[in-house]
Structures are given as C-alpha cells and as structure tokens.
Coordinates of C-alpha atoms in Angstrom, one line a residue:
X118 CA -50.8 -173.7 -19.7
X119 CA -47.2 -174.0 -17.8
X120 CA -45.9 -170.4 -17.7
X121 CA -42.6 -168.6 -16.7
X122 CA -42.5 -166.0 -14.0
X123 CA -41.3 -163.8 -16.4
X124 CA -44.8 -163.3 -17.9
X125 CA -46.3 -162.0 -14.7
X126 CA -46.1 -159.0 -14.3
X127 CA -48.1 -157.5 -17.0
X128 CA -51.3 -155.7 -15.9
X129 CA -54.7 -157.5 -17.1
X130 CA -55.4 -156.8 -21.0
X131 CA -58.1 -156.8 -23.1
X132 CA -57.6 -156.8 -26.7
X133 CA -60.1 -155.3 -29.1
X134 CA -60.4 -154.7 -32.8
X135 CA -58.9 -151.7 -34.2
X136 CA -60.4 -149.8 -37.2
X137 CA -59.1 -152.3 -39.3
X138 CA -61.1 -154.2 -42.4
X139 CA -64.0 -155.4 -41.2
X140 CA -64.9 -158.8 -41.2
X141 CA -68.2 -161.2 -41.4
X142 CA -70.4 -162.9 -39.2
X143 CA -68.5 -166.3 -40.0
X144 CA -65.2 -165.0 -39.7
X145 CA -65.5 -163.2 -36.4
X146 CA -67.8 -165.7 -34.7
X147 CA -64.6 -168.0 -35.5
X148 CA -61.6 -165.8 -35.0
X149 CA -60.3 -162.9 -32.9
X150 CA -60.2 -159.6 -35.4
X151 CA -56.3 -158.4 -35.0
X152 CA -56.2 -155.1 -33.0
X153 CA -54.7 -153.0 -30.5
X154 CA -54.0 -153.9 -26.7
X155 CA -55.8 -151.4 -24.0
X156 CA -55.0 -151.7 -20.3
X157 CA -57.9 -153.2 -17.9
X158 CA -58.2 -149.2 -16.7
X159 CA -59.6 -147.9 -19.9
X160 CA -63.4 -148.6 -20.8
X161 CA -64.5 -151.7 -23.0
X162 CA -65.7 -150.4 -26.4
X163 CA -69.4 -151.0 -27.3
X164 CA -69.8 -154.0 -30.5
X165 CA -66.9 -156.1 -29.4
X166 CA -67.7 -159.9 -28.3
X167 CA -65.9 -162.4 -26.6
X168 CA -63.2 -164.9 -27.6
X169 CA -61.1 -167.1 -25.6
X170 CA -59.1 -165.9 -22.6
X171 CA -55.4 -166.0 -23.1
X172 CA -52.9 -166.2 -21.1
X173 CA -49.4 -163.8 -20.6
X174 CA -47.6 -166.3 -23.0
X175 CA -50.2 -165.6 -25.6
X176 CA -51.9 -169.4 -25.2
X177 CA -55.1 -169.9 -25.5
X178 CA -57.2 -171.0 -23.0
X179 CA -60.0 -172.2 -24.8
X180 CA -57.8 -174.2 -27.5
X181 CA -60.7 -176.2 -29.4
X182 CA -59.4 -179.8 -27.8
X183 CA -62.6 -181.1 -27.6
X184 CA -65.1 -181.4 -29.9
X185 CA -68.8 -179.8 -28.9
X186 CA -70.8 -183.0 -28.1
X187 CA -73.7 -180.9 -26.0
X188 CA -76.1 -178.7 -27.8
X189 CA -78.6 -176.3 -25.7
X190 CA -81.0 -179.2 -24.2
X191 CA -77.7 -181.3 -23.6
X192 CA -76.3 -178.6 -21.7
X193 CA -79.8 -177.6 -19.6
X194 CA -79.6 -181.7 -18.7
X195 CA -75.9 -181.8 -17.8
X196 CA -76.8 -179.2 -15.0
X197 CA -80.0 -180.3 -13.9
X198 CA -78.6 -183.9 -13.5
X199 CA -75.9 -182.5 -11.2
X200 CA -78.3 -180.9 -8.7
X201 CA -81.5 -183.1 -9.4
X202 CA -82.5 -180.9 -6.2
X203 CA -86.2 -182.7 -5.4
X204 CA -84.2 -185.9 -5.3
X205 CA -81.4 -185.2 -3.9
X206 CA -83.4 -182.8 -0.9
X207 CA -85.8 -185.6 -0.5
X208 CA -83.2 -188.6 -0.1
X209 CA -81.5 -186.2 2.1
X210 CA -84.0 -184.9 4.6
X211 CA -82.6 -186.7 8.0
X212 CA -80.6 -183.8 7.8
X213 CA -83.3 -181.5 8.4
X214 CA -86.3 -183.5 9.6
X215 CA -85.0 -183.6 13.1
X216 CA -85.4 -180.1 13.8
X217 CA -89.3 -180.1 12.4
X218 CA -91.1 -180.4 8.9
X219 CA -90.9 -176.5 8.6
X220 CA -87.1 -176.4 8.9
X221 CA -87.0 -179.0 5.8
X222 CA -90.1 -176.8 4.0
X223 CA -88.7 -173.0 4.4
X224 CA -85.5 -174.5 4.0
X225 CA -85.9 -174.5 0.5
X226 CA -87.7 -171.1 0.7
X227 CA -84.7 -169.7 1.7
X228 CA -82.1 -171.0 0.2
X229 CA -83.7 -171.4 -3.2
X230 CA -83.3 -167.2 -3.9
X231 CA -79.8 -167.0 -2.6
X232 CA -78.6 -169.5 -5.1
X233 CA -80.1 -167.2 -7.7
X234 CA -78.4 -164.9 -6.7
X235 CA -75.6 -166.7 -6.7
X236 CA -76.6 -167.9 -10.4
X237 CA -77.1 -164.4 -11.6
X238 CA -73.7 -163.4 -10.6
X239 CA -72.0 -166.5 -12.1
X240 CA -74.5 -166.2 -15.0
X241 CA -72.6 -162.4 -15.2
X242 CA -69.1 -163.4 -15.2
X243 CA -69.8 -166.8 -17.9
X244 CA -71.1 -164.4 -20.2
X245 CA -68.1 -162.2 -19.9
X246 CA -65.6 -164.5 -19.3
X247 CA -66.3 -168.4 -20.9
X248 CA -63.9 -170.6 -19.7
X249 CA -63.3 -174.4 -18.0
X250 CA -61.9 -172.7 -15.2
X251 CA -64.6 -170.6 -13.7
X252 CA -64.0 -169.1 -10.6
X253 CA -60.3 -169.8 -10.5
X254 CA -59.9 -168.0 -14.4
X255 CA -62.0 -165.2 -13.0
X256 CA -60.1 -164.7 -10.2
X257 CA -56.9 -164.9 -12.2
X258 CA -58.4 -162.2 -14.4
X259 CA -60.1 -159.9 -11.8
X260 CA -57.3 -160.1 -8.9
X261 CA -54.7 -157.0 -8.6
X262 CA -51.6 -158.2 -9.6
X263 CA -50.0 -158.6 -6.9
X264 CA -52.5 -161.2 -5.4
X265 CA -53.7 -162.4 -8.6
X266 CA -51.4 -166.0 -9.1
X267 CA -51.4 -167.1 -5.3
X268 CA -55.7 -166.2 -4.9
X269 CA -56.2 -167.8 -8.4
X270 CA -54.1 -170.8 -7.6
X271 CA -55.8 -171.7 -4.2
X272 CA -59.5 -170.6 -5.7
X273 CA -58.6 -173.2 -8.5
X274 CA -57.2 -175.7 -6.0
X275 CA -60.6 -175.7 -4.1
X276 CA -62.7 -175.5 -6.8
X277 CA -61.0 -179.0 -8.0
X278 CA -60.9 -180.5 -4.6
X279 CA -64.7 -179.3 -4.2
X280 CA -65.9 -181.2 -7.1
X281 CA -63.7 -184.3 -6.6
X282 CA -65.5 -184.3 -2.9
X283 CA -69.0 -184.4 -5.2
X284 CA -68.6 -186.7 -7.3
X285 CA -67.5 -188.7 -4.0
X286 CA -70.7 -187.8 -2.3
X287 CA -73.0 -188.5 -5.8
X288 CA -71.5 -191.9 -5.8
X289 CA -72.2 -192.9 -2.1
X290 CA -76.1 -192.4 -2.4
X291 CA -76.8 -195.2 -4.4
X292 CA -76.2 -197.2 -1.8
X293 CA -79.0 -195.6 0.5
X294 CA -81.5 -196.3 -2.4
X295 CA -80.1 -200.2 -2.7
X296 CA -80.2 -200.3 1.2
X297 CA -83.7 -199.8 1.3
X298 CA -84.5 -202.7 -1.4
X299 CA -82.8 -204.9 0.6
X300 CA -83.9 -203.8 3.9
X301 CA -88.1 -204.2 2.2
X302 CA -87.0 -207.4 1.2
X303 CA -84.9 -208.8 4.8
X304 CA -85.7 -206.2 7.8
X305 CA -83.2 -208.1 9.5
X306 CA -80.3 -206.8 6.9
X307 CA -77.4 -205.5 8.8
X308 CA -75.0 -203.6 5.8
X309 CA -71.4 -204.0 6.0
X310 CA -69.1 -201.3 5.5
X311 CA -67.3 -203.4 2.2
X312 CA -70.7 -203.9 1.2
X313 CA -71.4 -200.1 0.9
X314 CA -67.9 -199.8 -0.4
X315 CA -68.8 -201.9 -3.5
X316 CA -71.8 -199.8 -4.2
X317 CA -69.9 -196.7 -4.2
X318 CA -66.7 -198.3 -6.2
X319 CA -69.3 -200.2 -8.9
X320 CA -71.0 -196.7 -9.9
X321 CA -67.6 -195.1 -9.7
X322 CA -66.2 -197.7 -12.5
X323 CA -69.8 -197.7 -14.3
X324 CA -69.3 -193.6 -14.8
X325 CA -65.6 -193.9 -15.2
X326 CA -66.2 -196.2 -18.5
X327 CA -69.5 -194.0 -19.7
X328 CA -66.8 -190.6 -19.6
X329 CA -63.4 -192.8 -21.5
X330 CA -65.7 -194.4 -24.1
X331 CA -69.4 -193.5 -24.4
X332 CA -68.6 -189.0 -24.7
X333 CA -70.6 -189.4 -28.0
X334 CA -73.8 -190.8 -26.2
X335 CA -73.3 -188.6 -23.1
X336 CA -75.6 -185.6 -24.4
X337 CA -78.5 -188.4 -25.0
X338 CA -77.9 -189.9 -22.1
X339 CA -78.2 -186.8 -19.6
X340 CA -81.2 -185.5 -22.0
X341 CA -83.1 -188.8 -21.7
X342 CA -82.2 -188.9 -18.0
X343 CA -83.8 -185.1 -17.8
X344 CA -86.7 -185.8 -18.7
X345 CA -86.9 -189.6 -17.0
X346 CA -86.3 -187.0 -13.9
X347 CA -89.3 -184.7 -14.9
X348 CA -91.6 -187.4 -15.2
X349 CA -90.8 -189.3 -12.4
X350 CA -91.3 -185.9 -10.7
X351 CA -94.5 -185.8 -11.7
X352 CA -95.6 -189.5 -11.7
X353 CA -94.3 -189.2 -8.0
X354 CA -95.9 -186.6 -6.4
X355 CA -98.8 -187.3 -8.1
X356 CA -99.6 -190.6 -7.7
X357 CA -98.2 -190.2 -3.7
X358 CA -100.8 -187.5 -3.0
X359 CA -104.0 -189.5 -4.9
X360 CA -103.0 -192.8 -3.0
X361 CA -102.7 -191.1 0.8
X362 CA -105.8 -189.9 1.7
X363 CA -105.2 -188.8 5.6
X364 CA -102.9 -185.5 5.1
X365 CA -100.9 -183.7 7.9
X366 CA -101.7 -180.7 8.8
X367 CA -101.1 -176.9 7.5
X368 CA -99.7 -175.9 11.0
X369 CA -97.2 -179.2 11.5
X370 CA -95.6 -178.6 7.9
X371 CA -95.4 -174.5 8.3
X372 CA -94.6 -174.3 11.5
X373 CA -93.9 -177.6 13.5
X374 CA -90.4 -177.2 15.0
X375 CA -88.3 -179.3 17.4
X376 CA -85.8 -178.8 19.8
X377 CA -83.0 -181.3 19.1
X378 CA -79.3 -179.9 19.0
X379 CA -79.1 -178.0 22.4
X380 CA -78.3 -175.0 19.8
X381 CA -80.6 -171.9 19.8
X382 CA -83.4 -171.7 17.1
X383 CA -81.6 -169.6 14.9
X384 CA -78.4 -171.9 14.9
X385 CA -80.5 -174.8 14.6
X386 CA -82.5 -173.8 11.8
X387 CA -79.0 -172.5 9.9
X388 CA -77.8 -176.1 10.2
X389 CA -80.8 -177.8 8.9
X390 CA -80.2 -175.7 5.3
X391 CA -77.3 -178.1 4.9
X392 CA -80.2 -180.2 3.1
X393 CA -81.1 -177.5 0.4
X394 CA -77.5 -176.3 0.0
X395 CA -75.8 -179.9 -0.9
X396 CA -78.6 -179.9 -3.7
X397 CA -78.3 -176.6 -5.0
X398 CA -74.1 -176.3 -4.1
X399 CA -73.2 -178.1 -7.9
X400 CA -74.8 -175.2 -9.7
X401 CA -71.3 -174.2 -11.7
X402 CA -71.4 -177.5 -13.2
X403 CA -72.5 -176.5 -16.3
X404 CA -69.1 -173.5 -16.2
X405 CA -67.1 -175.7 -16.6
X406 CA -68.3 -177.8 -19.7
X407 CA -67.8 -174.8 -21.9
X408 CA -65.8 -176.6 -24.0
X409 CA -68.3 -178.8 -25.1
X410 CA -70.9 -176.5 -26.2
X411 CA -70.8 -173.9 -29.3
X412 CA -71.7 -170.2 -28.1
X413 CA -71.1 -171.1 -24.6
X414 CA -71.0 -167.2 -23.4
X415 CA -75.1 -167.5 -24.8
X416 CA -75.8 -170.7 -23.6
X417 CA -74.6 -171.7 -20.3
X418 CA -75.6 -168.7 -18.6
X419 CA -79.1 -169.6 -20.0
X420 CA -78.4 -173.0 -19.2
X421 CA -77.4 -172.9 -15.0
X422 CA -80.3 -169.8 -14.6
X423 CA -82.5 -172.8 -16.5
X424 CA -81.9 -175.1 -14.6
X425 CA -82.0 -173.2 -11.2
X426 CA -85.7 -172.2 -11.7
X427 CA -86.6 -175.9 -12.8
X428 CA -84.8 -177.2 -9.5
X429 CA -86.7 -174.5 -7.2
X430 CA -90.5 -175.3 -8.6
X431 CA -90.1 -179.3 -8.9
X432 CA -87.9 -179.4 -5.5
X433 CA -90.9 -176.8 -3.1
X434 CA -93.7 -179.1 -5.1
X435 CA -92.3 -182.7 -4.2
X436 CA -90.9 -181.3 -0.3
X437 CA -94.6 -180.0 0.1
X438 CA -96.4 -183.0 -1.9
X439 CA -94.2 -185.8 0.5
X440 CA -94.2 -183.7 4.0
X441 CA -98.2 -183.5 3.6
X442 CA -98.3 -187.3 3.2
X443 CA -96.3 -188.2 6.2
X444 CA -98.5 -190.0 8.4
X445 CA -95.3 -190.9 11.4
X446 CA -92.6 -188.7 11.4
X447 CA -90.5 -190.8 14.1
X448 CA -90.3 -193.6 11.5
X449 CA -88.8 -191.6 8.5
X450 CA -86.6 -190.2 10.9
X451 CA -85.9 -193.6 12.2
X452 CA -85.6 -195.8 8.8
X453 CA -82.9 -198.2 9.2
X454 CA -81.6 -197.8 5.2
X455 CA -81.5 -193.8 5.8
X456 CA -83.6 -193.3 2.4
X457 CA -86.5 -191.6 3.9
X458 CA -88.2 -191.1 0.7
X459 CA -89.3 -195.0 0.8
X460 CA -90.7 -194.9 4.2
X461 CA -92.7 -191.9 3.0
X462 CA -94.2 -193.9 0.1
X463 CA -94.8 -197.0 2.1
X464 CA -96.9 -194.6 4.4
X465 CA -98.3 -192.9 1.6
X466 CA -99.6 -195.8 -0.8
X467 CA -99.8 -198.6 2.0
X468 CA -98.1 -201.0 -0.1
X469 CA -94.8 -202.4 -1.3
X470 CA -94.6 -202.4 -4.9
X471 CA -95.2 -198.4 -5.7
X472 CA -92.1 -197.3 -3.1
X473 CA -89.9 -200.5 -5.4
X474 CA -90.8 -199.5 -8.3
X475 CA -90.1 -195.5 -7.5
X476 CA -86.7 -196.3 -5.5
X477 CA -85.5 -198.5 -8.6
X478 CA -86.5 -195.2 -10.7
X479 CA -84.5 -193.1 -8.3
X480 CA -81.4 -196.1 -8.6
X481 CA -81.5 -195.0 -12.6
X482 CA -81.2 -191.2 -12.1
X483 CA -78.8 -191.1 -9.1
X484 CA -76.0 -192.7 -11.7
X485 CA -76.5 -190.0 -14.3
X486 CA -76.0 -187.7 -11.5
X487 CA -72.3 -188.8 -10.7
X488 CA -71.1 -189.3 -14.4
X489 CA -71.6 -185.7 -15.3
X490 CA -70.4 -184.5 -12.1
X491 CA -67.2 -186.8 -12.6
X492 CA -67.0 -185.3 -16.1
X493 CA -66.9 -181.7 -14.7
X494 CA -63.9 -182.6 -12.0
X495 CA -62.0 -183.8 -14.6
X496 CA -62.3 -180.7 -17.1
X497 CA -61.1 -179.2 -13.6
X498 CA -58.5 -181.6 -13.2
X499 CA -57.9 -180.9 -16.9
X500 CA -57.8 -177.0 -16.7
X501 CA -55.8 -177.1 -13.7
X502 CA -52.7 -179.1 -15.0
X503 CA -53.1 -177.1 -18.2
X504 CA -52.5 -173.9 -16.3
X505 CA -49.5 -175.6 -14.3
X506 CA -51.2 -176.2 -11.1
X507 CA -51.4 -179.7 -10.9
X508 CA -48.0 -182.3 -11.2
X509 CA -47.8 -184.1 -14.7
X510 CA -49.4 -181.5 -17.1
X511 CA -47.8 -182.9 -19.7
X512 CA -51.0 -186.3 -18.9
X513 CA -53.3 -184.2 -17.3
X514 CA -53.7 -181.6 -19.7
X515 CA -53.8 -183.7 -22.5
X516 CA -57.2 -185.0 -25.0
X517 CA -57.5 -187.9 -26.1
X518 CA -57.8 -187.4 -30.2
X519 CA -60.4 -190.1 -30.5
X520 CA -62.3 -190.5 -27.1
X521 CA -62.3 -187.0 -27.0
X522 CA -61.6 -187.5 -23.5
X523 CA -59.1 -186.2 -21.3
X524 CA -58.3 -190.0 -20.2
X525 CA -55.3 -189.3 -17.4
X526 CA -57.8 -186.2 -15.6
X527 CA -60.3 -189.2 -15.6
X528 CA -58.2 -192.0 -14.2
X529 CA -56.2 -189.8 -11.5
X530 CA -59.5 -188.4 -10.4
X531 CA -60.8 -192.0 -9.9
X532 CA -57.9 -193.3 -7.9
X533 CA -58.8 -190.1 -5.6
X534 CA -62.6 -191.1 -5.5
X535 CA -61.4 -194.9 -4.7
X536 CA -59.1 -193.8 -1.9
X537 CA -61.4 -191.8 -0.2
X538 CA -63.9 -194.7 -0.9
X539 CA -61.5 -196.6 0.9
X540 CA -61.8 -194.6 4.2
X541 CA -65.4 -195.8 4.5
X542 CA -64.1 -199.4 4.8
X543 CA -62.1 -197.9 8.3
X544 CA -64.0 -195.3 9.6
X545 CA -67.0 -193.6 7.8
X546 CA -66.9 -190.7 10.0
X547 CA -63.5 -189.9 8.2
X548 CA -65.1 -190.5 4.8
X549 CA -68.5 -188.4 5.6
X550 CA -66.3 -185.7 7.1
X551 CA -64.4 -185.3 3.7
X552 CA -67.4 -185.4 1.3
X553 CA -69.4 -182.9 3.9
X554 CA -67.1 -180.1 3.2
X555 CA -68.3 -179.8 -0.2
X556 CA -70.7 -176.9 0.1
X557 CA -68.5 -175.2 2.3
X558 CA -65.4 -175.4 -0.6
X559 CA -67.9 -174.4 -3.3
X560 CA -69.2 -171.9 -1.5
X561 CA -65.4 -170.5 -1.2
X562 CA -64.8 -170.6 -4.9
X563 CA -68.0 -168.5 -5.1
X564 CA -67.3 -165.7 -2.9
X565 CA -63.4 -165.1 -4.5
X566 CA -64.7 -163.9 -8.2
X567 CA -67.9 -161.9 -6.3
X568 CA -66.1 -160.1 -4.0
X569 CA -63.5 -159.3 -6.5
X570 CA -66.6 -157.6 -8.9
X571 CA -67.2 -155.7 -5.9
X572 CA -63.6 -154.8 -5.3
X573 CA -63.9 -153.2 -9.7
X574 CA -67.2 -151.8 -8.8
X575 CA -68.6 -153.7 -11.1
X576 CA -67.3 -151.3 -13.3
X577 CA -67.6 -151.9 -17.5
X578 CA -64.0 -152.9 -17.4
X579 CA -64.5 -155.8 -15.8
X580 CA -68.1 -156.5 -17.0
X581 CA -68.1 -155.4 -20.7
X582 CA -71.6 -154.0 -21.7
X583 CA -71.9 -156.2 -24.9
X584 CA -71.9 -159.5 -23.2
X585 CA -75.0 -161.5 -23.9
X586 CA -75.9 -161.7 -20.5
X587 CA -76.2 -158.7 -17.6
X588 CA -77.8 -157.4 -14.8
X589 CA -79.6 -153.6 -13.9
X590 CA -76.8 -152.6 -11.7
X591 CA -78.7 -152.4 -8.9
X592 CA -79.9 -156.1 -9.3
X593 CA -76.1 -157.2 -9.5
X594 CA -74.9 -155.2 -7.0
X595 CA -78.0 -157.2 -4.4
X596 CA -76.9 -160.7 -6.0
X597 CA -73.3 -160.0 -5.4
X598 CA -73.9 -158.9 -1.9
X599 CA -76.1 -161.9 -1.0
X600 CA -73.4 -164.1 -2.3
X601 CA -70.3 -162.8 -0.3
X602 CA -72.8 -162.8 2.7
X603 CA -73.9 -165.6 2.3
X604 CA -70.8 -167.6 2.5
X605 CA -69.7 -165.9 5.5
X606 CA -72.9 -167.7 6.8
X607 CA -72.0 -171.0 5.6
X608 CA -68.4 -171.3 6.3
X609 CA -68.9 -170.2 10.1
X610 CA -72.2 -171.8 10.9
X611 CA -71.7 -175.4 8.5
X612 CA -68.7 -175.8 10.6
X613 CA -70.5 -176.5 14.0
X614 CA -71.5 -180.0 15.0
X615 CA -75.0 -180.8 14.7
X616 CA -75.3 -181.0 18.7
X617 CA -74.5 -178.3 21.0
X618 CA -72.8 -181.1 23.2
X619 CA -71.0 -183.4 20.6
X620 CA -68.9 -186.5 21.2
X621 CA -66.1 -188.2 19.7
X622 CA -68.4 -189.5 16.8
X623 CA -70.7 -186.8 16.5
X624 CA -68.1 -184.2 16.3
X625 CA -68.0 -181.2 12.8
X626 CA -64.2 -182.5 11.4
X627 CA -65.1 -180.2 8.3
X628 CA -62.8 -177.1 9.7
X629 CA -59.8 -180.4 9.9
X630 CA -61.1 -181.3 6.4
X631 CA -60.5 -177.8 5.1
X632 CA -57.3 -177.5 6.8
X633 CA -56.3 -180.4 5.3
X634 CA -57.1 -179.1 1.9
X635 CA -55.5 -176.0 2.5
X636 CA -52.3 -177.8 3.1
X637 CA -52.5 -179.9 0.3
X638 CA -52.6 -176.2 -1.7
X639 CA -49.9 -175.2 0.1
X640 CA -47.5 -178.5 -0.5
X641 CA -48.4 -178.4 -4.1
X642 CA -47.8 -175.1 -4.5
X643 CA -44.4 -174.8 -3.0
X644 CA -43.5 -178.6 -4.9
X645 CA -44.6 -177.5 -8.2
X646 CA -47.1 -175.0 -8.8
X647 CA -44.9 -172.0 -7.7
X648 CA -42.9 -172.1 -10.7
X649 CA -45.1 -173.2 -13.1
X650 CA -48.4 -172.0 -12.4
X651 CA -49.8 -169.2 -15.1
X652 CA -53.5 -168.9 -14.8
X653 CA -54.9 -166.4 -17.3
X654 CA -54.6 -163.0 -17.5
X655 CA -56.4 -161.1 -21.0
X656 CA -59.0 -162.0 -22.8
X657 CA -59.6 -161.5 -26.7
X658 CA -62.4 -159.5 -27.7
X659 CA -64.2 -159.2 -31.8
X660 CA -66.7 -157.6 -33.4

C-alpha cells in the first residue's frame, strides 16, 4: 500500500490483546481483539495468534481481495507442480551428465537437505508472519530501521524479477519435450529459433487465459495434475526398469566422474548442482498464495515442508531408476532435441511408442507447471505495486471483483515474459543468460529474512512462541546457518562459466544479468518507489 515518508520512522510493533472482554473462537479467528501496542523489544505474550501484517498507515496487508479458491490438497499441488523436481531434474540432466552419473546422483543427495533447511526456516517465518510478500514483508518487518525500506524494497524487487525469470524458464521447456517428438518422427529436423519462440509464446497465452478466467478450476486443475505427476512417476520408473534388462553398474552411477570443464573437482562438481537447485529453487511458491488459502499460517508451512519431502523421495527414485537403465551415455549427452529423458527410454524399452507416449505425459504436466508459477509472479507483481514499489499501483494492485484475478499483474507480467521470449528469436545466449539467474535471485531473497533471524537471535520477539509452526532452537539455528551459507556458495560458484577456458558463447553473463537487475531496482527506485514505497512494518496479534 503507497505510503508517506512520514510513517517511517516508527520502530516495528506488534499489537496484542489487552485484558479486555474476551472473545470466541469465531470472532477471533476472523478479527484482531483491540489492545495495546508493545515495541518489537518487549517479549511476545503466550495465547496470542496471528492476524494480518499491517503497515505504518494502519492498512492491511492481507485485505481479503481474493477469495480462497485452494483448500489443503490444492495448496500441497500448487507447490509440488512448481518444482515437479524428478521431471524437471530428469529433463534437465545435460547440465550435470557431463561431469559423470554420480555428479547428477549425489547431486540430489546434497542438495535435497539444504533446501530443507531452507524449508524449515521459511516454514518458521510463514507461520509467524503469513503474507504475499514473503521474503520482502519479512525483511520489511525484521530489518532495523534504518535499513529496513531500502533492503525490503530490493529483496522485493528480486524476489519479483526472480519469479518472472521462472515462469520464463517453465515456459521454454515445453519445447524440449515437442523437439523430441518431432526429431523421433524426422531425425533430419533442424528447429528454428521462431519455431521455439511459438512454443514458449503458445504456453505463455495458454496459462495467461487459465489465470484471467479459469481461477475457479485452478485448485482442480493443479490437484488432478498432482496426482497425473505421481502416477506417471510411478508408471515411469516402473515400467522403465521391468522393460531394460542390461543395468549399469553400482560403481559407474556412485562413482563414475569425468573430467570436462578444466575446473578442479570440487568446482566442477558445485556447478553440476545447478541441475537439483533449478528444481528445488521455486520452493516459496506456495508463500506467496496465502491469499488464497484459509489458515494459511497452518497450512502452507505444512504445505512447502509437504511438498519438499515428496520432491526428494520421487526425484532420488526416478534419477536412480533412469541412470541404472542407461545403456550409452554419449548419446543422452549427445540427443539432438536436448530432452534426455527420451533417449533414456528409447534405450530402456527398445522401442518408440513407450518414450511417445511418456514425453506426451510429460507435454501435459510441464503446462501446469508454468500456470501456477505465472500465478505466483503476479501475486508478487500484485503485492509489490500494492506496497508502492512498482509504477501504476493504482492497476497493479488492483482484483478483479469477478475473475478474482488481479488482471493488470497478469498482463504486465506477460508482456515481460513475451519480451524476453523475444530475445530468443536474436540471440538465445541473451535469453538463457536471463532465465539462468533464477536460482541465483531466489537464492538472494532467501538469505535477506535468514540472516536477519540471526541478526534478532532468533529471539521470541521476532519468532513468537505460539505460532503453529517452530523449530528446537538448536534445529533453527543449523537450518538458518546452512541457508546463509549456502547462498554464499551459490551466488559465487553459479556465476562461473561451465569451462575453465570459456569463449564468446560459452561465457557465465549471469553476474551482467544481475547487474542488470540491480539497476533496474535502482532506476525504479529513484523514479518512483523512493517516495512511495511502504512495505510493512507491525503485525496484529489475537487470542
């Protein structure tokens, strides 16, 4: 909500109930009790839960514009469908493959506990704090004052720019699946770049249209897509490893390794987690739908801790169950449509019709995928120009009464998507640059809340005790660690080419990419956001 800089200096609040009348269930699960303002130094009282964040002018946050289309299986679907992590790891192994099966194997073994971690600390600060706005709101609520408008600003400015550069990347790999129909079908297929364009800008319009008119059948839809996924999982790996009868090896998939990049093994195999991390990177998704979902401080901390432990047992089982059934690795590496996966079940089943059949399954999912990713970046897009840090709040922050949309976050969001689209038709190492710097951004909007925690000592001020969802301390304090560390990691070692010795076209842009971004902040700041920015500041607390 647009703010004036005379509301900024106030210290963070929390406002709970005074010994006043007490009121029901009903009534408090629906309203904030009236009561008396305490400064963020003093303790959090015991019984109190939480209400919607407010900012300095007294708006809330949370202002009920939507209506609450996802229940608790609609929400667990939403955020599985946004990582999908055994199909999106599996249609994504070139990236690791190179370096050796075991790279692509304990690649997941790795990275799959330090994004719990990272789930446990967002699931934390969700069930403390329940707003659109994630990282950004909890920076604006966690930040000394000082700091707190300029680091909430740029963490929300990321975060939007993160998931705009997702949906991007969500829409681009349906062409890899269509790529390899075509390529079964003419091996002498030779894709154009407009050709790949219309496959991105056709499941760009398809989601676009499913988000402005089809929000009532959107919880369906991503149920019926979670459990399409889970079966296909099953029907996958299953029917992969009964129709290949000459396995590889133990010691090739555990320990195979190969010296590609010039880098040193422990560079090499840092770069080859890109894989896992591009899967696993979306996990906030479901943060920022918390205004479609009732109880959201209960459910979507369930929801993304839910759906991180489904992603980590189907995604090790399917890597595992396809590795073992790899009969040449040179030609999955070397498949012209660059969807490995149907290589790997040509090899498997020694026949044409089971790898169609699966890649048409996998052309169904991937589209579910990008619709409720584009639905999250534009509650982003939505929360951002609500709190004055986007141009045109006055469109962007608005709802749609019937569509129970918020149409003008959808379309500007789409004429971004198209024009970075666009750049593929010119030069794709442009367009792959931009939509590679997504884990790095996310990672970003991660670290600013968790290092913040640390900054409070995760002290009952910041965390009160009575929120539905928290850690032993000494459990939070390891996930918060691992998480600050963590991106350290990825922002220094994901911004290194994949070669030690990289040319022109083979060259990291991501660090131009982020500058880029950060310049955009900047711009937009000093244009508009300066002035009108007012992220929030207190948040409401009830019986």
């Amino acid at each position: 909500m647009v703010g004036t800089d005379k509301t900024r200096t106030t210290p963070p609040q929390a406002v709970v109930p005074s010994a006043a009348p007490s009121v029901t269930d009903h009534e408090a699960h629906g309203q904030a009790a009236s009561g008396t303002v305490i400064s963020s130094g003093q303790s959090v009282k015991e019984g109190i839960m939480l209400e919607p964040m407010t900012h300095l002018d007294g708006s809330e946050q949370g202002d009920g514009a939507f209506k609450k289309d996802l229940g608790w299986i609609g929400m667990l679907a939403a955020g599985y469908n946004m990582t999908n992590c055994w199909l999106v790891v599996a249609a994504t192994m070139t990236v690791s493959l190179p370096y050796g099966p075991m790279t692509t194997v304990w690649g997941v073994i790795i990275i799959s506990p330090i994004y719990l971690c990272i789930g446990l600390t967002l699931a934390e600060l969700i069930a403390a704090y329940p707003t659109t706005g994630g990282q950004y709101h909890w920076a604006s609520i966690l930040a000394p004052p000082r700091i707190r408008k300029a680091v909430s600003y740029l963490t929300g400015f990321t975060s939007w720019f993160s998931w705009m550069t997702l949906a991007a990347s969500s829409a681009g790999a349906i062409s890899l699946c269509s790529n390899a129909l075509i390529f079964n079908a003419n091996p002498d297929y030779q894709p154009k770049a407009w050709q790949e364009f219309l496959f991105y800008e056709g499941t760009l319009i398809i989601t676009l249209c499913l988000n402005l008119f089809g929000k009532k059948i959107l919880s369906p839809f991503y149920s019926a897509a979670f459990f399409l996924s889970l079966a296909a999982f099953i029907v996958f790996t299953v029917t992969t490893l009964a129709m290949q009868k000459q396995r590889q090896d133990s010691a090739t998939i555990w320990t195979s390794y190969t010296e590609v990049s010039g880098w040193s093994p422990g560079v090499q195999i840092i770069i080859a987690l890109a894989s896992p991390i591009i899967a696993f990177c979306p996990l906030d998704g479901a943060v920022h739908l918390v205004e479609e979902v009732n109880d959201a401080s209960k459910v979507v901390p369930r929801t993304v801790l839910a759906a991180l432990a489904i992603a980590f047992v189907t995604l090790l089982t399917f890597v595992l169950a396809m590795l073992y059934c790899v009969t040449d690795f040179d030609a999955v590496l070397a498949t012209p449509s660059g969807f490995p996966l149907f290589e790997i079940w040509s090899q498997a089943t020694r026949t044409t019709a089971v790898p169609i059949v699966f890649t048409v399954v996998c052309i169904i999912l991937l589209p579910v995928g990008t619709t409720v990713t584009c639905q999250v970046a534009s509650m982003m897009t939505w929360s951002l120009a609500k709190d004055g840090g986007l141009p045109f709040p006055e469109h962007l922050a608005k709802v749609h009464a019937k569509l129970n949309a918020p149409v003008w976050s959808l379309l500007l969001n789409f004429i971004i998507m198209f024009l970075i689209g666009c750049l593929y038709l010119f030069s794709t190492l442009a367009y792959n640059s931009i939509i590679g710097v997504a884990s790095i951004l996310q990672q970003l909007t991660f670290f600013v809340p968790t290092v913040l925690l640390i900054y409070h000592r995760r002290s009952d001020n910041i965390l009160p005790p009575t929120r539905s969802f928290q850690l032993p301390s000494w459990l939070g304090w390891i996930c918060n660690i691992v998480t600050v560390l963590f991106t350290f990691i990825t922002t220094s070692f994901m911004l290194l080419p994949a070669t030690a010795n990289p040319g022109v076209n083979s060259m990291n842009y991501a660090c131009v990419v982020l500058a880029g971004v950060f310049l955009l902040a900047f711009i937009n700041w000093l244009v508009f956001a300066r002035r009108r920015y007012n992220g929030p500041t207190s948040i409401k607390f009830h019986h």
